[in-house]
Amino acid sequence: MLDHDFKTLNAFIQTARHGSFTAAAQALELTPAAVSKSVGQLEQSLNVRLFSRTTRSLSLTAEGDYFLNRAETALALLQQAAEHIGGSEAQYAGSVRLSVSNVIGRNLVLPCLKTLQQRYPQLDIELDFEDKIIDFVKDGFDLVIRGGHIPDSSMISRELAPLHLCLTAGPDYLAQYGIPRRVEDLPQHRMIIRRFANCKYSPWYFRQDGALLPFEAARRALTFSDPEACALAAADGCGIAEIPVYLALPYLQTDRLKILLGDCHHAGDYRLVLQYAHRNLPPRVRVVAEHLFAHLSQHAGLHTAPQALAAFAA
């Protein structure tokens, strides 16, 4: 009974989080039809519509929104109670090795480790902060978090969140050099550029006349391999930088950065994913994966839409 209740509630919660049966099915490793059926059974048992459905969209009803807030808490409590009564806490002991890039590890993973330790004190979490491509078997990792354009592989990938980009500069820089109002104004400005490990530079993209066009700076004032360094340099007034929204948001909220060309700058189609080698994860690894997924799928910096940044425009 409990197992069925867990699955039904989880199907509803994941559908609400992801906004579609297909994305929820991917996260749960089920078929969209199975997720849709579970949500339908829940609606039938509650005798209320939780989602408004059209051929193109899926959105929570007022009743669904009310139920979601309480269902998430209820599911977590049910899981904890079942684990405690079943004596299953012993399963959540041992080492879990996680590979994550430096900037993502520092800014997104480290902040959620305290609650993970509190819930599973017998776990030994080992984080390897590396940007290199790893071999799961050879290097002995249980989980990997990566961001960017993730190539197809034999690994199982669960999308945690989109990785939106924004174009920014500090108020001091803009006061000295002026605010670019068009893409054509950018060559007169100082650029802070990111260079990847393969020595390629990251171009900026803009929407112009219905097309997506790259812009590559001819004049590079500063070049970094670390996006966090780009954010710090922009906030210090060194130039214009393209950085992930989750890095920019704290600076935007304290007026240390401003958004530029938000009406035409392309936020990118990068993704943050959690990868592992096999579907049948050991309990000690599964609880870490689910904790990371729950934390990062609700992270404000990852789920701030580019349109919402207009309030921070220069």
Short mmCIF file of C-alpha atoms in Angstrom, two decimals:
data_model
loop_
_atom_site.label_atom_id
_atom_site.label_comp_id
_atom_site.label_asym_id
_atom_site.label_seq_id
_atom_site.Cartn_x
_atom_site.Cartn_y
_atom_site.Cartn_z
CA MET A 1 0.00 0.00 0.00
CA LEU A 2 2.69 2.46 1.02
CA ASP A 3 4.74 1.71 -2.08
CA HIS A 4 1.76 2.51 -4.31
CA ASP A 5 1.07 5.72 -2.38
CA PHE A 6 4.71 6.80 -2.70
CA LYS A 7 4.69 6.24 -6.44
CA THR A 8 1.38 8.03 -6.99
CA LEU A 9 2.35 11.08 -4.95
CA ASN A 10 5.79 11.17 -6.53
CA ALA A 11 4.31 11.04 -10.03
CA PHE A 12 2.15 14.07 -9.20
CA ILE A 13 5.02 16.00 -7.56
CA GLN A 14 7.47 15.37 -10.40
CA THR A 15 4.86 16.32 -13.01
CA ALA A 16 4.19 19.58 -11.17
CA ARG A 17 7.92 20.33 -10.88
CA HIS A 18 8.71 19.60 -14.52
CA GLY A 19 5.51 20.84 -16.15
CA SER A 20 5.00 17.77 -18.34
CA PHE A 21 4.37 14.04 -18.11
CA THR A 22 7.30 13.38 -20.44
CA ALA A 23 9.87 15.23 -18.31
CA ALA A 24 8.46 13.70 -15.13
CA ALA A 25 8.66 10.25 -16.70
CA GLN A 26 12.33 10.83 -17.55
CA ALA A 27 13.08 11.84 -13.96
CA LEU A 28 11.23 8.81 -12.57
CA GLU A 29 12.53 6.43 -15.24
CA LEU A 30 8.96 5.51 -16.23
CA THR A 31 6.87 5.93 -19.35
CA PRO A 32 4.80 9.11 -19.81
CA ALA A 33 1.70 6.91 -19.96
CA ALA A 34 2.48 5.41 -16.55
CA VAL A 35 2.97 8.85 -15.00
CA SER A 36 -0.23 10.17 -16.59
CA LYS A 37 -2.14 7.14 -15.29
CA SER A 38 -0.85 7.66 -11.74
CA VAL A 39 -1.85 11.33 -11.79
CA GLY A 40 -5.28 10.41 -13.17
CA GLN A 41 -5.78 7.86 -10.40
CA LEU A 42 -4.84 10.47 -7.81
CA GLU A 43 -7.29 12.99 -9.29
CA GLN A 44 -10.01 10.32 -9.30
CA SER A 45 -9.41 9.40 -5.68
CA LEU A 46 -9.44 13.08 -4.64
CA ASN A 47 -12.38 13.83 -6.95
CA VAL A 48 -10.70 17.03 -8.16
CA ARG A 49 -8.67 18.21 -11.15
CA LEU A 50 -5.05 18.84 -10.17
CA PHE A 51 -3.87 19.92 -13.63
CA SER A 52 -5.34 21.93 -16.47
CA ARG A 53 -4.43 20.12 -19.68
CA THR A 54 -4.28 21.25 -23.29
CA THR A 55 -2.54 19.69 -26.28
CA ARG A 56 0.41 22.03 -25.72
CA SER A 57 0.59 22.75 -22.01
CA LEU A 58 0.08 21.40 -18.53
CA SER A 59 -0.44 23.66 -15.52
CA LEU A 60 -1.55 23.28 -11.93
CA THR A 61 -5.08 24.23 -10.98
CA ALA A 62 -5.61 26.21 -7.78
CA GLU A 63 -6.46 22.93 -6.06
CA GLY A 64 -3.36 21.31 -7.53
CA ASP A 65 -1.13 24.13 -6.29
CA TYR A 66 -2.62 23.83 -2.79
CA PHE A 67 -2.18 20.05 -2.81
CA LEU A 68 1.42 20.22 -4.10
CA ASN A 69 2.68 22.25 -1.14
CA ARG A 70 1.30 19.69 1.30
CA ALA A 71 2.03 16.59 -0.77
CA GLU A 72 5.78 17.31 -0.84
CA THR A 73 5.90 17.54 2.95
CA ALA A 74 3.67 14.51 3.38
CA LEU A 75 5.75 12.36 1.03
CA ALA A 76 8.98 13.23 2.80
CA LEU A 77 7.43 12.37 6.19
CA LEU A 78 6.00 9.09 4.90
CA GLN A 79 9.35 8.06 3.47
CA GLN A 80 11.18 8.90 6.69
CA ALA A 81 8.63 6.99 8.79
CA ALA A 82 8.76 3.93 6.53
CA GLU A 83 12.55 3.92 6.58
CA HIS A 84 12.64 4.20 10.37
CA ILE A 85 10.06 1.47 11.04
CA GLY A 86 11.61 -0.84 8.47
CA GLY A 87 15.04 -0.44 10.00
CA SER A 88 16.35 0.60 6.60
CA GLU A 89 18.65 3.36 7.82
CA ALA A 90 21.47 0.80 7.82
CA GLN A 91 21.21 0.75 4.03
CA TYR A 92 22.18 4.40 3.93
CA ALA A 93 25.72 3.96 5.22
CA GLY A 94 29.01 3.88 3.39
CA SER A 95 30.91 5.86 0.80
CA VAL A 96 29.37 7.76 -2.13
CA ARG A 97 31.78 9.32 -4.64
CA LEU A 98 30.57 12.32 -6.63
CA SER A 99 32.36 14.13 -9.48
CA VAL A 100 31.34 17.74 -10.05
CA SER A 101 32.91 20.76 -11.72
CA ASN A 102 34.49 23.37 -9.44
CA VAL A 103 32.02 26.19 -9.92
CA ILE A 104 28.93 23.98 -9.75
CA GLY A 105 30.31 22.14 -6.74
CA ARG A 106 31.04 25.28 -4.77
CA ASN A 107 27.86 27.16 -5.60
CA LEU A 108 25.20 24.48 -6.01
CA VAL A 109 26.27 21.25 -4.32
CA LEU A 110 28.09 22.37 -1.16
CA PRO A 111 25.09 24.37 0.18
CA CYS A 112 22.93 21.23 0.32
CA LEU A 113 25.41 18.89 2.03
CA LYS A 114 24.56 19.89 5.60
CA THR A 115 20.96 18.73 5.34
CA LEU A 116 22.10 15.54 3.60
CA GLN A 117 24.47 14.78 6.48
CA GLN A 118 21.78 15.50 9.04
CA ARG A 119 19.36 13.11 7.40
CA TYR A 120 21.91 10.34 6.66
CA PRO A 121 24.71 10.69 9.22
CA GLN A 122 26.27 7.32 8.30
CA LEU A 123 27.06 8.38 4.75
CA ASP A 124 30.61 9.23 3.74
CA ILE A 125 30.35 11.72 0.88
CA GLU A 126 33.45 12.19 -1.25
CA LEU A 127 33.38 15.09 -3.73
CA ASP A 128 35.90 15.42 -6.50
CA PHE A 129 35.97 18.95 -7.95
CA GLU A 130 37.11 18.34 -11.51
CA ASP A 131 36.07 19.68 -14.91
CA LYS A 132 37.69 16.82 -16.82
CA ILE A 133 35.86 13.99 -18.56
CA ILE A 134 35.85 10.94 -16.31
CA ASP A 135 35.57 7.19 -16.73
CA PHE A 136 32.95 5.86 -14.30
CA VAL A 137 34.44 2.38 -13.98
CA LYS A 138 38.10 3.38 -13.99
CA ASP A 139 37.73 6.36 -11.65
CA GLY A 140 35.22 4.70 -9.33
CA PHE A 141 32.52 7.40 -9.19
CA ASP A 142 28.91 6.73 -8.21
CA LEU A 143 27.42 10.01 -9.48
CA VAL A 144 28.46 12.86 -11.78
CA ILE A 145 26.98 16.36 -12.12
CA ARG A 146 27.82 18.26 -15.28
CA GLY A 147 26.56 21.39 -16.98
CA GLY A 148 26.54 22.46 -20.63
CA HIS A 149 25.74 20.61 -23.83
CA ILE A 150 25.75 17.04 -22.57
CA PRO A 151 26.63 14.52 -25.30
CA ASP A 152 24.75 11.26 -25.63
CA SER A 153 26.48 8.44 -23.81
CA SER A 154 25.84 5.11 -22.17
CA MET A 155 25.32 6.96 -18.89
CA ILE A 156 21.83 7.54 -17.52
CA SER A 157 21.21 11.29 -17.41
CA ARG A 158 18.58 13.09 -15.33
CA GLU A 159 18.12 16.76 -16.05
CA LEU A 160 18.28 18.78 -12.85
CA ALA A 161 17.63 22.23 -14.30
CA PRO A 162 18.30 24.49 -17.27
CA LEU A 163 21.49 26.56 -17.15
CA HIS A 164 20.45 29.98 -18.42
CA LEU A 165 23.05 32.62 -19.28
CA CYS A 166 22.84 36.41 -19.03
CA LEU A 167 24.95 39.34 -20.23
CA THR A 168 26.10 41.57 -17.39
CA ALA A 169 28.34 44.44 -16.32
CA GLY A 170 28.87 46.38 -13.11
CA PRO A 171 27.42 49.89 -12.50
CA ASP A 172 30.90 51.40 -12.23
CA TYR A 173 31.91 50.05 -15.63
CA LEU A 174 28.67 51.26 -17.25
CA ALA A 175 29.08 54.70 -15.70
CA GLN A 176 32.55 54.97 -17.26
CA TYR A 177 32.00 53.32 -20.66
CA GLY A 178 28.28 53.72 -21.25
CA ILE A 179 25.46 51.21 -21.67
CA PRO A 180 25.38 49.20 -24.92
CA ARG A 181 21.88 49.46 -26.39
CA ARG A 182 22.52 47.35 -29.52
CA VAL A 183 24.71 44.41 -30.40
CA GLU A 184 26.57 46.76 -32.76
CA ASP A 185 27.72 48.75 -29.70
CA LEU A 186 29.61 45.81 -28.16
CA PRO A 187 32.89 46.08 -30.16
CA GLN A 188 33.55 49.42 -28.44
CA HIS A 189 33.42 47.76 -25.03
CA ARG A 190 35.78 45.71 -22.89
CA MET A 191 34.90 42.00 -22.98
CA ILE A 192 35.38 39.37 -20.30
CA ILE A 193 35.47 36.05 -22.16
CA ARG A 194 35.33 32.46 -21.00
CA ARG A 195 37.71 29.91 -22.48
CA PHE A 196 36.99 26.19 -22.16
CA ALA A 197 39.50 23.45 -21.36
CA ASN A 198 39.77 22.64 -25.08
CA CYS A 199 41.05 26.22 -25.61
CA LYS A 200 37.89 27.26 -27.49
CA TYR A 201 36.25 30.55 -26.62
CA SER A 202 32.59 30.70 -25.72
CA PRO A 203 30.72 32.89 -28.25
CA TRP A 204 27.71 34.97 -27.27
CA TYR A 205 24.49 34.54 -29.22
CA PHE A 206 21.87 37.14 -30.07
CA ARG A 207 18.46 36.98 -31.73
CA GLN A 208 18.42 39.22 -34.80
CA ASP A 209 15.81 39.29 -37.57
CA GLY A 210 14.45 35.91 -36.55
CA ALA A 211 17.88 34.25 -36.57
CA LEU A 212 20.31 33.28 -33.84
CA LEU A 213 23.69 34.88 -34.61
CA PRO A 214 27.02 34.37 -32.78
CA PHE A 215 29.08 37.27 -31.58
CA GLU A 216 32.79 36.74 -30.97
CA ALA A 217 34.68 39.53 -29.31
CA ALA A 218 37.64 40.82 -31.27
CA ARG A 219 38.82 42.74 -28.21
CA ARG A 220 39.21 40.58 -25.12
CA ALA A 221 40.06 42.58 -22.03
CA LEU A 222 40.12 39.48 -19.81
CA THR A 223 39.87 35.74 -20.46
CA PHE A 224 39.09 33.16 -17.79
CA SER A 225 38.46 29.43 -17.73
CA ASP A 226 36.23 29.79 -14.66
CA PRO A 227 32.74 31.38 -15.00
CA GLU A 228 32.85 32.47 -11.35
CA ALA A 229 35.95 34.54 -12.13
CA CYS A 230 34.01 36.17 -15.00
CA ALA A 231 31.26 37.12 -12.56
CA LEU A 232 33.68 38.56 -10.02
CA ALA A 233 35.55 40.58 -12.67
CA ALA A 234 32.31 41.98 -14.10
CA ALA A 235 31.11 42.96 -10.62
CA ASP A 236 34.46 44.69 -10.04
CA GLY A 237 33.92 46.85 -13.13
CA CYS A 238 36.40 45.18 -15.47
CA GLY A 239 34.04 44.75 -18.42
CA ILE A 240 31.03 42.91 -19.86
CA ALA A 241 30.65 39.19 -19.18
CA GLU A 242 28.24 36.40 -20.04
CA ILE A 243 27.65 34.28 -16.93
CA PRO A 244 25.14 31.72 -15.63
CA VAL A 245 22.06 33.25 -14.02
CA TYR A 246 22.62 31.31 -10.78
CA LEU A 247 26.00 33.08 -10.40
CA ALA A 248 24.67 36.47 -11.44
CA LEU A 249 21.56 36.55 -9.24
CA PRO A 250 23.23 37.44 -5.90
CA TYR A 251 25.11 40.30 -7.62
CA LEU A 252 21.96 41.49 -9.38
CA GLN A 253 19.98 41.50 -6.15
CA THR A 254 22.64 43.65 -4.44
CA ASP A 255 22.99 46.01 -7.43
CA ARG A 256 26.59 44.94 -8.17
CA LEU A 257 25.64 43.79 -11.68
CA LYS A 258 23.18 44.94 -14.31
CA ILE A 259 21.57 43.03 -17.18
CA LEU A 260 22.48 44.13 -20.71
CA LEU A 261 20.67 43.56 -24.02
CA GLY A 262 18.15 41.27 -22.37
CA ASP A 263 15.68 41.78 -25.22
CA CYS A 264 17.95 40.08 -27.77
CA HIS A 265 20.58 38.11 -25.85
CA HIS A 266 20.11 34.34 -26.14
CA ALA A 267 20.09 32.61 -22.74
CA GLY A 268 21.41 29.38 -24.23
CA ASP A 269 20.14 25.82 -24.20
CA TYR A 270 22.55 24.38 -21.67
CA ARG A 271 21.49 21.82 -19.07
CA LEU A 272 22.57 20.72 -15.62
CA VAL A 273 22.40 16.92 -15.41
CA LEU A 274 22.98 14.17 -12.90
CA GLN A 275 24.54 11.05 -14.42
CA TYR A 276 25.09 7.51 -13.20
CA ALA A 277 26.03 4.21 -14.76
CA HIS A 278 23.14 1.92 -13.81
CA ARG A 279 19.42 2.25 -13.09
CA ASN A 280 19.51 0.02 -10.01
CA LEU A 281 21.41 2.28 -7.65
CA PRO A 282 22.40 1.05 -4.18
CA PRO A 283 20.27 2.74 -1.47
CA ARG A 284 23.24 4.80 -0.22
CA VAL A 285 23.74 6.24 -3.72
CA ARG A 286 20.04 6.61 -4.49
CA VAL A 287 19.34 8.81 -1.45
CA VAL A 288 22.20 11.12 -2.41
CA ALA A 289 20.91 11.35 -5.99
CA GLU A 290 17.37 12.09 -4.82
CA HIS A 291 18.58 14.69 -2.32
CA LEU A 292 20.59 16.50 -4.98
CA PHE A 293 17.68 16.34 -7.40
CA ALA A 294 15.21 17.73 -4.85
CA HIS A 295 17.57 20.56 -3.85
CA LEU A 296 18.69 21.64 -7.32
CA SER A 297 15.29 21.29 -8.96
CA GLN A 298 14.06 23.99 -6.55
CA HIS A 299 17.12 26.28 -6.65
CA ALA A 300 15.99 29.86 -7.30
CA GLY A 301 19.06 30.77 -9.35
CA LEU A 302 18.51 27.82 -11.68
CA HIS A 303 14.81 28.41 -12.16
CA THR A 304 14.76 32.18 -12.67
CA ALA A 305 13.49 32.68 -16.21
CA PRO A 306 15.53 35.08 -18.40
CA GLN A 307 12.42 37.25 -18.77
CA ALA A 308 12.35 37.80 -15.01
CA LEU A 309 15.75 39.50 -15.17
CA ALA A 310 14.27 42.57 -16.85
CA ALA A 311 13.90 44.13 -13.41
CA PHE A 312 17.71 44.22 -13.17
CA ALA A 313 18.33 45.83 -16.58
CA ALA A 314 20.73 48.75 -16.87
#
